């Protein structure tokens, strides 16, 4: 066991020593933290300028020395052993600080919007989860909400590592907790999880402004924000007038729909949606804490601009890897789940943009089309999301090859007479759950699609429609479906696809 008999009091934000001490540490460097195993991991903080700071690690009794800069900042890299603990780290400068109950293991950061933020106490299976939630070898760090127009070094509120139990996990990301629990079950090493998420936010809020303004495509959200600012005053006046008239109509017995806020009001009244502000306020303070990888689950707020998303997500991954100085940082992406979006095509384009990130090294995507609910944008059961994140990590990061990790992915489509023959990567044991394949469509011009018939032969999907003699296109689950029912033998659902043959 890595759990000590006694635990020290968790330190307050920025200080792990008495208030009159000179050594100041960020909240993410505190008692109970997990450091990445077998790595050179950074520790950093502030101290009186010109001070020599000496760090001691009791797992190897080594000493490391750092010199504070003129602004008082210092940073040093220490070498960690294989997973284990608990350990103590001492930091000596003007005063002495002792960090206790330090574990060495695997460290992940999860981020995204409301479904990633959804807490365990709100989860459908919370009572079952609470039966095994107490685990001193899982540690949780919840990044406080904070927005900023410039990168921050300090967190926006009290923040420190917590031991996983019912109290700490209750208000922590449910799907992230399930991910950590699955990892610990298989790896039996300490797991540290950092969660930085905020509901209703677009991807542009999580990308640094330096990156956004370096590129005309990435800068589009900033241009939209400027236009919304310009329109805000007149749109506010118009909305208040419409609302007043609506209320009077209600008094007069005239029933009509309540006026809707314009996009300018929706966005400007929610400043956490602005480009760059969450990177600055919530991600930047976590840098450069050593990570194994990142979990990303987000997309709902970008469906209206789905054509930009592939480039944005690619840029987020690249820019985060750059600031962490880790070009091969593992990145796991949860594909947007099913929901009754206003534009089914946009939602599908965004899903494909997420799937296309597989082209990047050490980047993996899971399908969740079967986990959504048509009328509920926040499916209350997050266990399967966490499990599928864990499947990816256990197989692709930790090399446990007997764990299924991905869904069937369209590989090739060819025409054979009036039928289309579709083969898949990861399609072993291809099967249709039910009497027929749902949400499969075919076209002979690439534009007008009609429902198709399908069956499986030799592990390939054969698609046809009696009235179409020369099909040129096929699409599956390319809509607001909650009935997708094509799976592989690992019981993982096929990724949606839309394919047009070369004429």
PDB file of C-alpha atoms in Angstrom, residues 1 5 86 92 119 128 134 140 143 195 203 217 220 222 304 338 373 382 393 446 459:
ATOM      1  CA  UNK A   1       0.000   0.000   0.000  1.00  0.00           C
ATOM      2  CA  UNK A   5      -0.781   5.807   8.610  1.00  0.00           C
ATOM      3  CA  UNK A  86       4.538   7.821   0.405  1.00  0.00           C
ATOM      4  CA  UNK A  92      15.089  24.786   2.167  1.00  0.00           C
ATOM      5  CA  UNK A 119     -19.556  15.871 -11.002  1.00  0.00           C
ATOM      6  CA  UNK A 128     -22.472   2.292  -6.689  1.00  0.00           C
ATOM      7  CA  UNK A 134     -12.238   5.657  -1.015  1.00  0.00           C
ATOM      8  CA  UNK A 140      -7.467  14.636  -7.237  1.00  0.00           C
ATOM      9  CA  UNK A 143      -8.492  23.622 -10.925  1.00  0.00           C
ATOM     10  CA  UNK A 195      -9.260  18.477 -13.859  1.00  0.00           C
ATOM     11  CA  UNK A 203     -12.514  25.257 -27.655  1.00  0.00           C
ATOM     12  CA  UNK A 217      -8.520  30.628 -39.152  1.00  0.00           C
ATOM     13  CA  UNK A 220     -12.238  33.781 -36.408  1.00  0.00           C
ATOM     14  CA  UNK A 222     -11.935  36.601 -31.842  1.00  0.00           C
ATOM     15  CA  UNK A 304     -22.314  26.012 -35.002  1.00  0.00           C
ATOM     16  CA  UNK A 338     -25.478  11.729 -29.702  1.00  0.00           C
ATOM     17  CA  UNK A 373     -29.646  10.856 -25.206  1.00  0.00           C
ATOM     18  CA  UNK A 382     -20.528   8.977 -17.085  1.00  0.00           C
ATOM     19  CA  UNK A 393      -4.829   4.602 -22.124  1.00  0.00           C
ATOM     20  CA  UNK A 446     -23.741  12.088 -53.515  1.00  0.00           C
ATOM     21  CA  UNK A 459     -16.775  -9.331 -41.722  1.00  0.00           C
TER      22      UNK A 459
END
